[in-house]
PDB file of C-alpha atoms in Angstrom:
ATOM      1  CA  GLN I  85      16.709  -5.602   0.367  1.00  0.00           C
ATOM      2  CA  GLY I  86      16.241  -9.346   0.217  1.00  0.00           C
ATOM      3  CA  HIS I  87      13.792  -9.631   3.120  1.00  0.00           C
ATOM      4  CA  PHE I  88      11.294 -11.644   1.096  1.00  0.00           C
ATOM      5  CA  ASP I  89      13.937 -14.083  -0.158  1.00  0.00           C
ATOM      6  CA  ARG I  90      15.371 -14.526   3.344  1.00  0.00           C
ATOM      7  CA  ALA I  91      11.910 -15.121   4.840  1.00  0.00           C
ATOM      8  CA  ARG I  92      11.140 -17.683   2.147  1.00  0.00           C
ATOM      9  CA  ALA I  93      14.439 -19.512   2.799  1.00  0.00           C
ATOM     10  CA  VAL I  94      13.789 -19.667   6.556  1.00  0.00           C
ATOM     11  CA  LEU I  95      10.265 -20.996   6.005  1.00  0.00           C
ATOM     12  CA  GLU I  96      11.496 -23.605   3.517  1.00  0.00           C
ATOM     13  CA  THR I  97      13.979 -24.820   6.145  1.00  0.00           C
ATOM     14  CA  CYS I  98      11.277 -24.948   8.839  1.00  0.00           C
ATOM     15  CA  LEU I  99       8.855 -26.824   6.598  1.00  0.00           C
ATOM     16  CA  ALA I 100      11.557 -29.274   5.462  1.00  0.00           C
ATOM     17  CA  ARG I 101      12.122 -30.118   9.132  1.00  0.00           C
ATOM     18  CA  ASP I 102       8.403 -30.265  10.013  1.00  0.00           C
ATOM     19  CA  PRO I 103       5.912 -30.102   7.106  1.00  0.00           C
ATOM     20  CA  GLN I 104       3.068 -29.714   9.623  1.00  0.00           C
ATOM     21  CA  ASP I 105       4.507 -26.650  11.431  1.00  0.00           C
ATOM     22  CA  GLY I 106       1.370 -24.526  11.750  1.00  0.00           C
ATOM     23  CA  HIS I 107       3.170 -21.213  12.215  1.00  0.00           C
ATOM     24  CA  ALA I 108       5.392 -21.789   9.190  1.00  0.00           C
ATOM     25  CA  LEU I 109       2.409 -22.870   7.068  1.00  0.00           C
ATOM     26  CA  VAL I 110       0.473 -19.696   7.911  1.00  0.00           C
ATOM     27  CA  LEU I 111       3.488 -17.491   7.189  1.00  0.00           C
ATOM     28  CA  TRP I 112       4.054 -19.374   3.919  1.00  0.00           C
ATOM     29  CA  GLN I 113       0.469 -18.567   2.879  1.00  0.00           C
ATOM     30  CA  ARG I 114       1.036 -14.905   3.698  1.00  0.00           C
ATOM     31  CA  LEU I 115       4.189 -14.825   1.575  1.00  0.00           C
ATOM     32  CA  ALA I 116       2.338 -16.518  -1.275  1.00  0.00           C
ATOM     33  CA  ALA I 117      -0.247 -13.717  -1.190  1.00  0.00           C
ATOM     34  CA  ARG I 118       2.481 -11.071  -1.558  1.00  0.00           C
ATOM     35  CA  SER I 119       1.663  -8.403  -4.094  1.00  0.00           C
ATOM     36  CA  ASP I 120       3.920  -7.118  -6.863  1.00  0.00           C
ATOM     37  CA  ALA I 121       1.900  -3.900  -7.029  1.00  0.00           C
ATOM     38  CA  THR I 122       3.669  -0.555  -6.718  1.00  0.00           C
ATOM     39  CA  VAL I 123       2.266   2.892  -6.047  1.00  0.00           C
ATOM     40  CA  VAL I 124       4.070   6.247  -6.203  1.00  0.00           C
ATOM     41  CA  LEU I 125       2.855   9.632  -4.993  1.00  0.00           C
ATOM     42  CA  THR I 126       4.321  12.796  -6.549  1.00  0.00           C
ATOM     43  CA  LEU I 127       3.644  16.513  -6.403  1.00  0.00           C
ATOM     44  CA  HIS I 128       3.158  18.553  -9.572  1.00  0.00           C
ATOM     45  CA  ALA I 129       2.214  22.233  -9.239  1.00  0.00           C
ATOM     46  CA  ASP I 130      -0.855  22.207  -6.972  1.00  0.00           C
ATOM     47  CA  ARG I 131      -1.769  18.528  -7.536  1.00  0.00           C
ATOM     48  CA  LEU I 132      -1.001  15.205  -5.887  1.00  0.00           C
ATOM     49  CA  ILE I 133      -0.432  12.569  -8.563  1.00  0.00           C
ATOM     50  CA  THR I 134      -0.767   8.877  -7.787  1.00  0.00           C
ATOM     51  CA  LYS I 135       0.514   6.274 -10.254  1.00  0.00           C
ATOM     52  CA  TRP I 136       0.264   2.521  -9.780  1.00  0.00           C
ATOM     53  CA  THR I 137       1.451  -0.580 -11.592  1.00  0.00           C
ATOM     54  CA  GLY I 138       0.976  -4.325 -11.367  1.00  0.00           C
ATOM     55  CA  VAL I 139      -2.208  -4.395  -9.281  1.00  0.00           C
ATOM     56  CA  ALA I 140      -3.686  -7.900  -9.414  1.00  0.00           C
ATOM     57  CA  ALA I 141      -7.495  -8.203  -9.405  1.00  0.00           C
ATOM     58  CA  ALA I 142      -7.612  -4.403  -9.652  1.00  0.00           C
ATOM     59  CA  GLN I 143     -11.418  -4.310  -9.854  1.00  0.00           C
ATOM     60  CA  ARG I 144     -11.474  -5.421  -6.184  1.00  0.00           C
ATOM     61  CA  CYS I 145      -9.006  -2.729  -5.080  1.00  0.00           C
ATOM     62  CA  SER I 146      -9.270   0.836  -3.851  1.00  0.00           C
ATOM     63  CA  VAL I 147      -6.716   3.641  -3.870  1.00  0.00           C
ATOM     64  CA  VAL I 148      -6.781   5.524  -0.544  1.00  0.00           C
ATOM     65  CA  LEU I 149      -5.050   8.886  -0.149  1.00  0.00           C
ATOM     66  CA  VAL I 150      -4.555  10.402   3.300  1.00  0.00           C
ATOM     67  CA  ALA I 151      -3.192  13.904   3.903  1.00  0.00           C
ATOM     68  CA  ILE I 152      -2.496  15.657   7.198  1.00  0.00           C
ATOM     69  CA  ALA I 153      -1.647  19.246   8.026  1.00  0.00           C
ATOM     70  CA  PRO I 154      -0.643  21.039  11.208  1.00  0.00           C
ATOM     71  CA  VAL I 155      -3.314  23.206  12.801  1.00  0.00           C
ATOM     72  CA  GLY I 156      -2.160  24.929  15.949  1.00  0.00           C
ATOM     73  CA  GLY I 157      -1.004  22.216  18.349  1.00  0.00           C
ATOM     74  CA  THR I 158      -2.869  19.447  16.542  1.00  0.00           C
ATOM     75  CA  ALA I 159      -3.433  18.204  12.996  1.00  0.00           C
ATOM     76  CA  THR I 160      -6.284  17.996  10.545  1.00  0.00           C
ATOM     77  CA  GLN I 161      -6.837  15.134   8.114  1.00  0.00           C
ATOM     78  CA  TRP I 162      -8.180  14.789   4.594  1.00  0.00           C
ATOM     79  CA  VAL I 163      -9.025  11.384   3.119  1.00  0.00           C
ATOM     80  CA  SER I 164     -10.101  10.518  -0.399  1.00  0.00           C
ATOM     81  CA  SER I 165     -10.423   7.235  -2.228  1.00  0.00           C
ATOM     82  CA  MET I 166     -11.350   5.765  -5.576  1.00  0.00           C
ATOM     83  CA  ARG I 167     -11.741   2.364  -7.175  1.00  0.00           C
ATOM     84  CA  CYS I 168      -8.519   1.096  -8.725  1.00  0.00           C
ATOM     85  CA  ASP I 169     -10.284  -0.764 -11.609  1.00  0.00           C
ATOM     86  CA  THR I 170      -7.155  -1.220 -13.781  1.00  0.00           C
ATOM     87  CA  PRO I 171      -3.771  -2.865 -13.065  1.00  0.00           C
ATOM     88  CA  PHE I 172      -1.944   0.285 -14.236  1.00  0.00           C
ATOM     89  CA  GLY I 173      -3.318   3.749 -13.650  1.00  0.00           C
ATOM     90  CA  ARG I 174      -3.104   7.336 -12.532  1.00  0.00           C
ATOM     91  CA  TRP I 175      -5.187   9.597 -10.282  1.00  0.00           C
ATOM     92  CA  GLU I 176      -4.807  13.323  -9.628  1.00  0.00           C
ATOM     93  CA  CYS I 177      -6.127  15.275  -6.652  1.00  0.00           C
ATOM     94  CA  PRO I 178      -5.823  18.938  -5.727  1.00  0.00           C
ATOM     95  CA  LEU I 179      -3.599  19.712  -2.753  1.00  0.00           C
ATOM     96  CA  PRO I 180      -5.965  19.674   0.212  1.00  0.00           C
ATOM     97  CA  PHE I 181      -3.802  22.067   2.260  1.00  0.00           C
ATOM     98  CA  ALA I 182      -1.256  24.806   1.569  1.00  0.00           C
ATOM     99  CA  ARG I 183       1.202  22.881   3.754  1.00  0.00           C
ATOM    100  CA  GLY I 184       1.046  19.212   4.687  1.00  0.00           C
ATOM    101  CA  SER I 185       2.030  15.610   4.147  1.00  0.00           C
ATOM    102  CA  ALA I 186       0.348  12.722   2.365  1.00  0.00           C
ATOM    103  CA  SER I 187       0.661   9.077   1.501  1.00  0.00           C
ATOM    104  CA  VAL I 188      -1.396   6.681  -0.562  1.00  0.00           C
ATOM    105  CA  CYS I 189      -2.008   2.958  -0.489  1.00  0.00           C
ATOM    106  CA  ILE I 190      -3.765   0.405  -2.649  1.00  0.00           C
ATOM    107  CA  GLY I 191      -5.618  -2.443  -1.032  1.00  0.00           C
ATOM    108  CA  ARG I 192      -8.723  -4.559  -0.824  1.00  0.00           C
ATOM    109  CA  VAL I 193     -11.145  -5.837   1.768  1.00  0.00           C
ATOM    110  CA  ASP I 194     -10.811  -9.594   2.216  1.00  0.00           C
ATOM    111  CA  ALA I 195     -11.926 -12.107   4.851  1.00  0.00           C
ATOM    112  CA  SER I 196      -9.413 -10.628   7.325  1.00  0.00           C
ATOM    113  CA  GLY I 197     -10.410  -6.996   6.721  1.00  0.00           C
ATOM    114  CA  TRP I 198      -8.350  -4.344   4.920  1.00  0.00           C
ATOM    115  CA  SER I 199      -5.383  -5.913   3.114  1.00  0.00           C
ATOM    116  CA  VAL I 200      -2.751  -3.560   1.684  1.00  0.00           C
ATOM    117  CA  ASP I 201      -1.115  -4.402  -1.660  1.00  0.00           C
ATOM    118  CA  ALA I 202       1.194  -1.361  -1.939  1.00  0.00           C
ATOM    119  CA  VAL I 203       2.062   1.816  -0.014  1.00  0.00           C
ATOM    120  CA  ALA I 204       3.713   4.940  -1.405  1.00  0.00           C
ATOM    121  CA  ARG I 205       6.540   6.765   0.306  1.00  0.00           C
ATOM    122  CA  PRO I 206       5.086   9.749   2.224  1.00  0.00           C
ATOM    123  CA  LEU I 207       5.356  13.156   0.599  1.00  0.00           C
ATOM    124  CA  SER I 208       5.446  16.624   2.216  1.00  0.00           C
ATOM    125  CA  TRP I 209       5.095  20.067   0.712  1.00  0.00           C
ATOM    126  CA  PRO I 210       5.654  23.577   2.076  1.00  0.00           C
TER     127      PRO I 210
END
């Protein structure tokens, strides 16, 4: 959608005007750390299938899958995770519920805490 390119252009303008602009410098660093990783969650029969590509420093990353399901007036959760280990990969899990929704992300723990590299579009099943 061009958000990254627009943000970069605005920051370049700010830094051209004031190379010491602290806010712009911090945002520039955050843009520089942007990940090209992608992760997709699909449903096949009774399995959730996660596929990822382009994960940098994969050995430092984890794949975290979260599923929720309605239970009465509330919801129950199921969480599973695994080491990413490779820049391109696949992971299959059984459906944790007969009916529910799930999403998956890939990230790492850094000096600031949990840092997300990629998030899959949520998926629901009957």
